Amino acid sequence: MDYSFLNIIDILGTIAFAVSGAFSAMERKLDPFGVVILAFVTAIGGGTLRDVLIGNTPVAWLRNEMTATVILATAFITLFFGRYVKQFQKTLFLFDALGLGVFTLIGMEKGLRMQLSPGICIALGTITACFGGVIRDVLLNNVPLIFQREIYASACILGGSLYLLLQKTGLSNDWNTIIAILTIVLIRIIAMRYKLMLPRVYENRM
Amino acid sequence: MDYSFLNIIDILGTIAFAVSGAFSAMERKLDPFGVVILAFVTAIGGGTLRDVLIGNTPVAWLRNEMTATVILATAFITLFFGRYVKQFQKTLFLFDALGLGVFTLIGMEKGLRMQLSPGICIALGTITACFGGVIRDVLLNNVPLIFQREIYASACILGGSLYLLLQKTGLSNDWNTIIAILTIVLIRIIAMRYKLMLPRVYENRM
Amino acid sequence: MDYSFLNIIDILGTIAFAVSGAFSAMERKLDPFGVVILAFVTAIGGGTLRDVLIGNTPVAWLRNEMTATVILATAFITLFFGRYVKQFQKTLFLFDALGLGVFTLIGMEKGLRMQLSPGICIALGTITACFGGVIRDVLLNNVPLIFQREIYASACILGGSLYLLLQKTGLSNDWNTIIAILTIVLIRIIAMRYKLMLPRVYENRM
């Protein structure tokens, strides 16, 4: 498989995550420096936490100026052309869903290469995809969005589990990867389209 | 000494910490995924921060699926049987105190093995025992509880100091460990029983 | 160059940062333990995050009891003589500005020694100088101050860029270092004196 394909989706995901971070900062009226930092943290926070946890240092973005450049450019474009960028909300949602899928698989791959157990690898994938948003929310003094019923991390967990199951079939790793990513993207799209949410199973039990 | 004994207390402590995290999340009406994450973060946050600071990576819980399984099971049990679990508040308090003691000693041991200086080892023990709760509170957008006059970290610091002092006596390391853990547990029980709190020494000085 | 000179500024900066952390905690009426932790986190948070990101573990303060001792002493002095310490606000501002400059250069130096690219090194310097304050603000449940228009991180970025430019001249590294640090200090003093702030470029664009 041509991995430049995955790389391109990786960059699209990074852009979508950076835009989401920049917008969150702008809504809170942070200064331009704050906007840049929030774009950064949202885009690389998950991968950074994963790298720190598994000891893969210097963490990825320190060794790859490309990522930093893309995020910086995205942050400034969002800063100056915010109103214009907002018109692409649907495109950005799609990028975000793609990013979610790709980041999950990238994170899982790192865990599998270190021979970590399957459940742990799913956790690493989910951390890679979701914890940038968690750090963004913590910095902005919000309770993290993903803890509030939206189907987001759950999509990563399902897609990640599917990937591990597919590995036991005869399918090539490339196809497994593509299928798992598309599954995550589809779950996100369906959840958004039909406003699906996680149940609050415990509501009447406390 | 039979270290399976320490292992069992370690697991009891993990369970107590996970329950505390799950309850905090349920009180804030987080979704089931949020409950699981808060259970995780509370139970393994302190040890993870310690491992990251000393460079002991991949951090402990990534290499030991047992921990993750116990936390996951605890989170779901708390989620579905919350009202029932609450009846065991006293037992959970005891587990929590035991966990605090064991985690402090485990953290100190890691520092001592790396030849770090005594004060630093006490800090590592305290971080191991207390910072899961700090991360839990940060994620839930609260000022960390342990900064608010309760005798909690202080118990770890006192127990840890005692452990270092005992090492200069002829006592075996096993006895030192047990005495230090029991000291931490006792301080917690006494502080809770008599509602002891740290003074606010500076109140009239500002 | 006599590096004990840099070391002394390093310690003055650590003291200033620790005082700032302790005061923030005291304003929020945290207990003495909370005051000590906030002093610590503010003083060593940035350097710790940098060390964790580049994999320089055990992180600096674990290997150097001097830092911990200075911070602990500073925290207790601030705790007991808070009203008195406050009279030195101008001196503390100068220490803080010096600390900002020295920490930026120390952080950049670590990145350069690891052959990381120039932009990344500036980021590492800024993280070293500024993220202690960010962690302090997150723990106290505030949106980080440095995201709110004050010229603080910008001073680090400008000073850091100047340092990289000066390296292409024939000047000795010692002089480059001194000039970059003084630039950061001067920007801070001028920004404070004339209440300069970053613009909110996007205000009317959302």
XYZ file of C-alpha atoms in Angstrom:
618
model
C 0.000 0.000 0.000
C 1.152 3.498 -0.751
C 1.670 4.958 2.664
C 1.773 8.484 1.275
C -1.986 7.969 1.116
C -2.139 7.526 4.898
C 0.229 10.463 5.288
C -2.113 12.724 3.371
C -5.073 11.717 5.541
C -2.829 12.202 8.578
C -2.190 15.796 7.470
C -5.877 16.401 6.709
C -6.715 15.131 10.194
C -4.038 17.349 11.730
C -5.506 20.359 9.916
C -9.040 19.534 11.067
C -7.916 19.075 14.676
C -5.891 22.311 14.545
C -8.880 24.237 13.205
C -11.043 22.838 15.991
C -8.472 23.933 18.594
C -8.084 27.377 17.060
C -11.849 27.944 16.956
C -12.251 26.881 20.591
C -9.582 29.413 21.577
C -11.149 32.163 19.480
C -14.553 31.571 21.011
C -12.980 32.142 24.416
C -11.300 35.306 23.125
C -7.759 34.086 23.773
C -4.895 36.113 22.297
C -3.231 35.009 19.009
C -0.567 33.110 20.948
C -3.295 31.239 22.804
C -4.974 30.397 19.498
C -1.739 28.933 18.127
C -1.122 26.908 21.288
C -4.650 25.540 21.357
C -4.375 24.569 17.679
C -1.115 22.784 18.480
C -2.312 21.035 21.597
C -5.491 19.785 19.931
C -3.622 18.482 16.889
C -0.618 16.853 18.570
C -1.792 16.337 22.172
C -3.029 12.789 21.689
C 0.025 11.555 19.811
C 2.294 13.311 22.282
C 0.641 11.681 25.283
C 0.910 8.295 23.540
C 4.605 8.794 22.753
C 5.316 9.884 26.325
C 3.479 6.868 27.759
C 5.315 4.353 25.589
C 8.655 6.173 25.852
C 8.904 7.032 22.163
C 10.917 10.232 22.677
C 11.671 12.839 21.455
C 7.933 12.782 20.729
C 6.855 12.713 17.075
C 6.222 16.429 16.425
C 9.653 17.403 17.748
C 11.298 15.329 15.031
C 9.080 16.403 12.174
C 8.952 20.125 11.477
C 6.320 19.452 8.801
C 3.641 18.861 11.453
C 4.496 22.080 13.273
C 4.485 24.061 10.030
C 1.088 22.720 8.971
C -0.418 23.509 12.381
C 1.099 26.985 12.511
C -0.216 27.798 9.044
C -3.639 26.382 9.906
C -3.792 28.407 13.122
C -2.977 31.678 11.350
C -5.381 31.017 8.489
C -8.144 30.257 11.000
C -7.188 33.351 12.983
C -7.398 35.706 10.014
C -10.081 34.038 7.917
C -12.202 32.542 10.693
C -15.543 33.539 9.228
C -14.539 32.096 5.882
C -13.197 28.853 7.389
C -16.474 28.344 9.227
C -18.282 27.922 5.899
C -16.449 24.644 5.451
C -17.929 23.115 8.572
C -19.042 19.966 6.757
C -15.674 19.476 5.112
C -13.991 20.004 8.461
C -16.277 17.465 10.090
C -15.255 14.944 7.434
C -11.529 15.745 7.918
C -12.040 15.397 11.672
C -13.680 11.992 11.246
C -10.879 10.896 8.903
C -8.292 12.186 11.386
C -10.010 10.272 14.164
C -9.766 7.067 12.152
C -6.178 7.523 11.000
C -4.908 8.634 14.407
C -6.540 5.604 16.040
C -4.819 3.231 13.641
C -1.448 5.013 13.896
C -1.624 4.778 17.690
C -2.580 1.098 17.630
C 0.225 0.301 15.204
C 2.793 1.780 17.632
C 1.447 -0.373 20.438
C 1.395 -3.534 18.334
C 4.979 -2.962 17.234
C 5.941 -2.841 20.939
C 4.127 -6.167 21.496
C 1.675 -4.596 23.916
C -1.492 -6.595 24.500
C -4.581 -6.055 22.304
C -6.712 -4.153 24.829
C -3.794 -1.845 25.608
C -3.284 -1.187 21.887
C -6.923 -0.138 21.506
C -6.422 2.193 24.483
C -3.307 3.679 22.834
C -5.203 4.227 19.588
C -8.063 5.919 21.393
C -5.650 8.104 23.384
C -3.905 9.139 20.151
C -7.182 10.108 18.519
C -9.042 11.650 21.444
C -6.727 13.148 24.037
C -5.731 16.195 22.033
C -9.330 17.293 22.474
C -9.220 16.432 26.172
C -6.139 18.625 26.733
C -7.770 21.418 24.688
C -10.834 21.286 26.928
C -8.767 21.178 30.134
C -6.739 24.240 29.035
C -9.961 26.080 28.270
C -11.320 25.133 31.664
C -14.112 22.914 30.336
C -15.064 19.399 31.347
C -13.836 17.414 28.312
C -16.484 17.169 25.626
C -15.828 13.506 24.897
C -16.955 12.568 28.418
C -20.380 13.951 27.650
C -22.334 11.345 25.777
C -21.178 12.026 22.252
C -20.119 8.965 20.279
C -16.507 9.814 19.654
C -14.090 7.695 21.639
C -16.530 4.813 21.256
C -16.035 4.979 17.488
C -12.274 4.569 18.005
C -12.761 1.624 20.341
C -15.111 -0.126 17.909
C -12.899 0.538 14.888
C -9.825 -0.556 16.811
C -11.459 -3.793 17.933
C -12.550 -4.514 14.366
C -8.956 -4.034 13.191
C -7.722 -6.623 15.694
C -10.446 -9.058 14.659
C -9.642 -8.591 10.975
C -6.017 -9.452 11.653
C -7.168 -12.981 12.412
C -8.677 -13.281 8.932
C -6.500 -13.712 5.891
C -6.926 -10.102 4.796
C -3.835 -8.003 4.115
C -2.896 -5.411 6.727
C -3.533 -2.620 4.229
C -7.149 -3.675 3.726
C -7.644 -4.143 7.460
C -6.364 -0.644 8.045
C -8.619 0.883 5.409
C -11.685 -1.001 6.645
C -11.067 -0.024 10.270
C -10.556 3.647 9.368
C -13.713 3.710 7.246
C -15.665 2.054 10.051
C -14.636 4.818 12.463
C -15.514 7.480 9.885
C -18.891 5.879 9.196
C -19.792 5.556 12.887
C -18.984 9.251 13.337
C -21.062 10.259 10.328
C -24.019 8.115 11.358
C -23.812 9.282 14.989
C -23.736 12.909 13.859
C -26.490 12.473 11.251
C -28.900 10.774 13.653
C -27.677 12.572 16.780
C -26.884 9.250 18.436
C -25.552 9.469 21.970
C -24.298 7.131 24.638
C -26.951 6.225 27.191
C -26.697 7.428 30.760
C -27.214 3.943 32.109
C -26.854 4.893 35.719
C -29.165 7.867 35.894
C -31.774 6.321 38.149
C -29.397 4.244 40.140
C -27.586 6.837 42.228
C 8.325 -11.389 52.518
C 5.644 -12.738 50.339
C 5.184 -9.987 47.815
C 1.879 -11.401 46.644
C 0.630 -9.829 49.881
C 1.676 -6.371 48.655
C 0.223 -7.192 45.248
C -3.164 -7.907 46.753
C -3.169 -4.608 48.645
C -2.043 -2.930 45.438
C -5.096 -4.322 43.666
C -7.430 -3.380 46.546
C -6.007 0.149 46.382
C -6.474 0.250 42.614
C -10.102 -0.813 43.045
C -10.745 1.833 45.706
C -9.156 4.548 43.569
C -11.108 3.399 40.502
C -14.386 3.501 42.439
C -13.596 7.007 43.651
C -12.916 8.125 40.083
C -16.062 6.470 38.742
C -18.249 8.051 41.430
C -16.807 11.515 40.762
C -17.646 11.108 37.084
C -21.159 9.837 37.823
C -21.855 12.770 40.127
C -20.999 15.081 37.232
C -23.275 13.059 34.920
C -20.516 12.089 32.507
C -21.286 9.413 29.932
C -20.205 5.769 30.489
C -17.002 6.374 28.562
C -16.215 9.324 30.822
C -16.854 7.142 33.877
C -14.396 4.509 32.633
C -11.737 7.127 31.836
C -12.101 8.826 35.214
C -11.830 5.434 36.957
C -8.654 4.772 34.954
C -7.065 8.138 35.463
C -7.696 8.126 39.207
C -6.323 4.621 39.629
C -3.228 4.821 37.408
C -2.617 8.585 37.085
C -0.151 8.842 39.957
C 1.942 5.822 38.959
C 1.875 6.947 35.334
C 3.134 10.439 36.157
C 5.877 8.891 38.302
C 6.938 6.487 35.525
C 6.986 9.312 32.983
C 9.080 11.541 35.269
C 11.684 8.847 35.952
C 11.626 7.530 32.374
C 10.289 4.094 33.279
C 8.498 3.533 29.950
C 6.293 2.021 28.630
C 4.564 3.047 31.852
C 3.448 0.280 34.217
C -0.213 -0.155 33.189
C 0.721 -0.552 29.505
C 2.751 -3.640 30.336
C 0.280 -5.232 32.714
C -3.170 -5.930 31.319
C -4.252 -7.103 34.788
C -4.433 -3.508 36.047
C -6.521 -2.381 33.082
C -8.885 -5.345 33.467
C -9.421 -4.708 37.176
C -10.126 -1.011 36.567
C -12.487 -1.711 33.663
C -14.438 -4.250 35.712
C -14.561 -1.878 38.693
C -15.786 0.980 36.521
C -18.623 -1.066 35.048
C -19.659 -2.499 38.401
C -19.742 1.000 39.869
C -21.656 2.229 36.845
C -24.377 -0.424 37.087
C -24.505 -1.028 40.811
C -23.621 2.458 42.056
C -26.238 2.599 44.781
C -25.159 -0.794 46.065
C -21.443 0.049 45.953
C -22.117 3.178 47.995
C -23.156 1.042 50.954
C -19.567 -0.085 51.284
C -18.300 3.419 51.889
C -16.380 2.421 55.030
C -14.752 -0.539 53.327
C -13.849 1.661 50.384
C -12.332 4.247 52.708
C -10.158 1.527 54.199
C -9.125 0.256 50.739
C -8.345 3.838 49.772
C -6.165 4.320 52.853
C -4.397 1.010 52.167
C -3.907 2.027 48.547
C -2.466 5.347 49.639
C 0.066 3.563 51.829
C 1.035 0.900 49.304
C 1.268 3.336 46.387
C 3.518 5.643 48.431
C 5.894 2.803 49.234
C 5.887 1.459 45.666
C 6.733 4.935 44.370
C 9.525 5.437 46.900
C 11.011 2.044 46.111
C 11.303 2.994 42.415
C 13.136 6.190 43.349
C 15.468 4.453 45.784
C 16.358 1.834 43.181
C 17.387 4.688 40.857
C 19.581 6.124 43.629
C 17.587 9.346 43.778
C 18.049 11.364 46.957
C 15.773 10.778 49.991
C 13.640 13.921 49.691
C 13.061 13.219 46.010
C 11.987 9.639 46.803
C 9.396 10.906 49.273
C 8.145 13.252 46.542
C 7.906 10.328 44.087
C 5.973 8.246 46.624
C 3.565 11.091 47.280
C 3.104 11.697 43.542
C 2.361 8.001 43.009
C -0.255 7.984 45.747
C -1.885 11.380 45.252
C -1.667 12.595 41.668
C -4.280 10.252 40.253
C -6.745 12.231 42.345
C -5.247 15.504 41.150
C -5.683 14.548 37.476
C -9.237 13.363 38.230
C -10.078 16.741 39.741
C -8.454 18.656 36.875
C -10.430 16.664 34.291
C -13.630 17.369 36.209
C -12.748 21.039 36.337
C -12.313 21.186 40.118
C -9.464 22.642 42.148
C -7.764 19.455 43.395
C -9.215 18.263 46.673
C -5.848 17.431 48.228
C -4.872 21.108 48.105
C -7.753 21.940 50.399
C -6.700 21.244 53.963
C -7.452 17.544 54.151
C -4.675 15.403 55.630
C -3.918 13.183 52.673
C -0.614 13.952 51.008
C 0.746 14.818 54.447
C 0.112 11.219 55.512
C 2.241 10.008 52.570
C 5.053 12.428 53.420
C 5.068 11.380 57.086
C 4.905 7.654 56.288
C 7.590 8.029 53.644
C 9.904 9.892 56.019
C 9.381 7.238 58.664
C 10.340 4.553 56.129
C 13.637 6.322 55.400
C 14.365 6.724 59.119
C 13.610 3.048 59.791
C 16.111 2.062 57.111
C 18.841 3.389 59.392
C 17.778 0.971 62.137
C 18.547 -2.713 61.925
C 14.982 -3.615 60.937
C 14.407 -5.688 57.812
C 13.050 -3.905 54.760
C 9.853 -5.952 54.955
C 9.055 -4.731 58.451
C 9.947 -1.163 57.522
C 7.564 -1.339 54.600
C 4.722 -2.728 56.703
C 5.236 -0.185 59.493
C 5.343 2.734 57.034
C 2.184 1.576 55.249
C 0.322 1.080 58.532
C 1.432 4.532 59.680
C -0.067 6.108 56.576
C -3.279 4.101 57.018
C -3.521 5.074 60.699
C -2.935 8.771 60.037
C -5.712 8.680 57.449
C -8.109 6.886 59.801
C -7.364 9.215 62.714
C -7.605 12.308 60.500
C -10.969 11.144 59.169
C -12.299 10.072 62.578
C -11.426 13.368 64.286
C -11.854 15.528 61.194
C -8.287 16.794 61.488
C -7.217 19.325 58.902
C -4.110 21.230 57.974
C -4.017 24.739 59.442
C -4.266 27.776 57.198
C -1.172 29.343 58.699
C -1.158 32.352 56.464
C -4.747 33.441 56.784
C -4.087 36.698 58.630
C -0.847 37.409 56.955
C -1.924 38.410 53.503
C 31.913 32.253 30.217
C 31.501 31.477 33.858
C 28.421 29.291 33.879
C 27.960 29.764 37.610
C 26.639 33.152 36.482
C 23.855 31.483 34.496
C 23.260 29.116 37.403
C 22.676 32.014 39.770
C 20.147 33.588 37.397
C 18.567 30.156 37.025
C 18.082 29.996 40.798
C 16.767 33.582 40.968
C 14.266 32.687 38.242
C 13.267 29.518 40.091
C 12.666 31.577 43.238
C 10.574 34.136 41.364
C 8.487 31.434 39.695
C 8.031 29.602 43.026
C 6.870 32.806 44.717
C 4.371 33.400 41.921
C 3.011 29.881 42.313
C 2.814 30.167 46.098
C 0.982 33.497 45.922
C -1.534 32.122 43.416
C -2.260 29.232 45.779
C -2.569 31.512 48.800
C -5.001 33.792 46.983
C -7.198 30.744 46.407
C -6.879 29.778 50.096
C -5.269 26.415 49.409
C -3.744 24.566 52.342
C 0.027 24.701 53.027
C 0.556 21.512 51.043
C -1.256 23.069 48.096
C 0.945 26.161 48.379
C 4.102 24.031 48.260
C 2.845 22.046 45.262
C 1.841 25.162 43.342
C 5.259 26.717 44.043
C 6.874 23.519 42.727
C 4.731 23.136 39.671
C 5.168 26.761 38.628
C 8.935 26.639 39.066
C 9.697 23.253 37.497
C 6.646 22.558 35.340
C 8.047 23.996 32.134
C 11.413 22.278 32.386
C 9.732 19.026 33.367
C 7.398 19.083 30.368
C 10.385 19.807 28.107
C 12.423 16.932 29.589
C 9.487 14.543 29.227
C 8.909 15.568 25.593
C 12.558 15.087 24.599
C 12.998 11.976 26.738
C 15.587 13.506 29.079
C 14.640 11.378 32.082
C 14.748 11.211 35.066
C 13.673 14.850 34.612
C 16.046 17.556 35.832
C 14.598 18.298 39.286
C 14.660 14.622 40.277
C 18.438 14.555 39.854
C 19.190 17.851 41.557
C 18.002 18.187 45.142
C 19.204 21.812 45.124
C 16.205 22.877 43.013
C 13.718 21.139 45.300
C 15.339 22.651 48.401
C 15.263 26.189 46.986
C 11.591 25.820 46.006
C 10.596 24.321 49.357
C 12.345 27.118 51.263
C 10.785 29.747 48.983
C 7.323 28.263 49.445
C 7.573 28.304 53.237
C 9.022 31.813 53.353
C 6.189 33.029 51.125
C 3.698 31.151 53.266
C 4.839 32.682 56.535
C 6.027 36.095 55.408
C 3.621 36.670 52.541
C 2.827 40.268 53.396
C 6.528 41.043 53.665
C 7.412 39.238 50.409
C 4.766 41.250 48.576
C 6.731 44.448 49.220
C 9.370 43.169 46.846
C 6.991 43.010 43.922
C 9.297 44.983 41.626
C 12.297 42.829 42.509
C 10.214 39.718 41.923
C 9.072 41.028 38.559
C 12.717 41.479 37.582
C 13.615 37.962 38.804
C 10.662 36.616 36.877
C 11.779 38.380 33.687
C 15.328 37.082 34.188
C 13.982 33.591 34.814
C 11.916 33.815 31.637
C 15.023 34.687 29.644
C 17.305 32.081 31.209
C 14.726 29.288 31.049
C 14.097 30.031 27.366
C 17.792 29.770 26.554
C 18.282 26.635 28.679
C 15.377 24.972 26.879
C 16.654 25.956 23.442
C 20.150 24.712 24.249
C 18.747 21.244 25.073
C 16.914 21.133 21.748
C 19.951 22.304 19.777
C 22.148 19.677 21.414
C 19.661 17.045 20.180
C 19.907 18.457 16.636
C 16.239 19.398 16.585
C 15.250 21.964 13.964
C 15.356 25.709 14.760
C 11.604 26.287 15.026
C 11.248 23.286 17.325
C 14.073 24.612 19.541
C 12.270 27.931 19.931
C 9.149 25.980 20.890
C 11.125 23.995 23.488
C 12.565 27.201 24.948
C 9.128 28.781 25.171
C 7.686 25.629 26.762
C 10.490 25.619 29.346
C 9.862 29.242 30.247
C 6.071 29.409 30.084
C 4.422 26.082 30.810
C 5.053 26.073 34.544
C 2.617 28.981 34.640
C 0.195 27.137 32.385
C 0.142 24.084 34.691
C -0.249 26.407 37.709
C -3.298 28.000 36.096
C -4.811 24.647 35.085
C -4.447 23.302 38.637
C -6.124 26.432 40.000
C -8.898 26.004 37.483
C -8.135 29.177 35.531
C -7.751 29.638 31.799
C -3.960 30.097 31.513
C -2.936 33.742 31.878
C -0.421 33.644 29.029
C -3.223 32.953 26.555
C -4.784 36.274 27.465
C -3.045 38.956 25.522
C -0.086 39.636 27.804
C 3.294 39.763 26.061
C 4.998 36.869 27.761
C 5.489 33.873 25.504
C 5.981 36.306 22.619
C 9.050 37.664 24.417
C 10.504 34.141 24.545
C 9.796 33.542 20.863
C 11.420 36.839 19.851
C 14.443 36.324 22.111
C 14.809 32.748 20.936
C 14.656 33.752 17.269
C 17.268 36.450 17.875
C 19.559 33.850 19.459
C 19.331 31.646 16.367
C 20.029 34.629 14.088
C 23.034 35.688 16.177
C 24.508 32.205 15.822
C 25.007 32.967 12.130
C 27.173 35.976 13.005
C 30.699 35.543 14.299
C 29.705 36.338 17.894
C 30.675 33.876 20.626
C 27.915 31.708 22.062
C 28.298 33.393 25.437
C 27.545 36.805 24.020
C 24.654 35.460 21.962
C 23.186 33.942 25.098
C 23.534 37.146 27.106
C 22.065 39.305 24.330
C 19.083 36.965 23.854
C 18.355 36.838 27.583
C 18.579 40.618 27.920
C 16.277 41.025 24.917
C 13.645 38.879 26.589
C 14.037 40.792 29.863
C 13.802 44.149 28.079
C 10.695 43.161 26.103
C 9.050 42.100 29.358
C 9.997 45.356 31.116
C 8.843 47.530 28.210
C 5.605 45.538 27.815
C 4.880 45.908 31.522
C 5.866 49.562 31.686
C 3.715 50.588 28.736
C 1.011 47.958 29.284
C 1.567 46.575 25.803
C -0.664 43.683 24.795
C -1.113 41.393 21.861
C -3.865 42.518 19.507
C -7.056 40.527 19.166
C -6.731 40.427 15.417
C -9.814 38.375 14.860
C -12.289 40.257 16.992
C -14.486 41.501 14.179
C -14.021 38.534 11.969
C -16.047 35.891 13.733
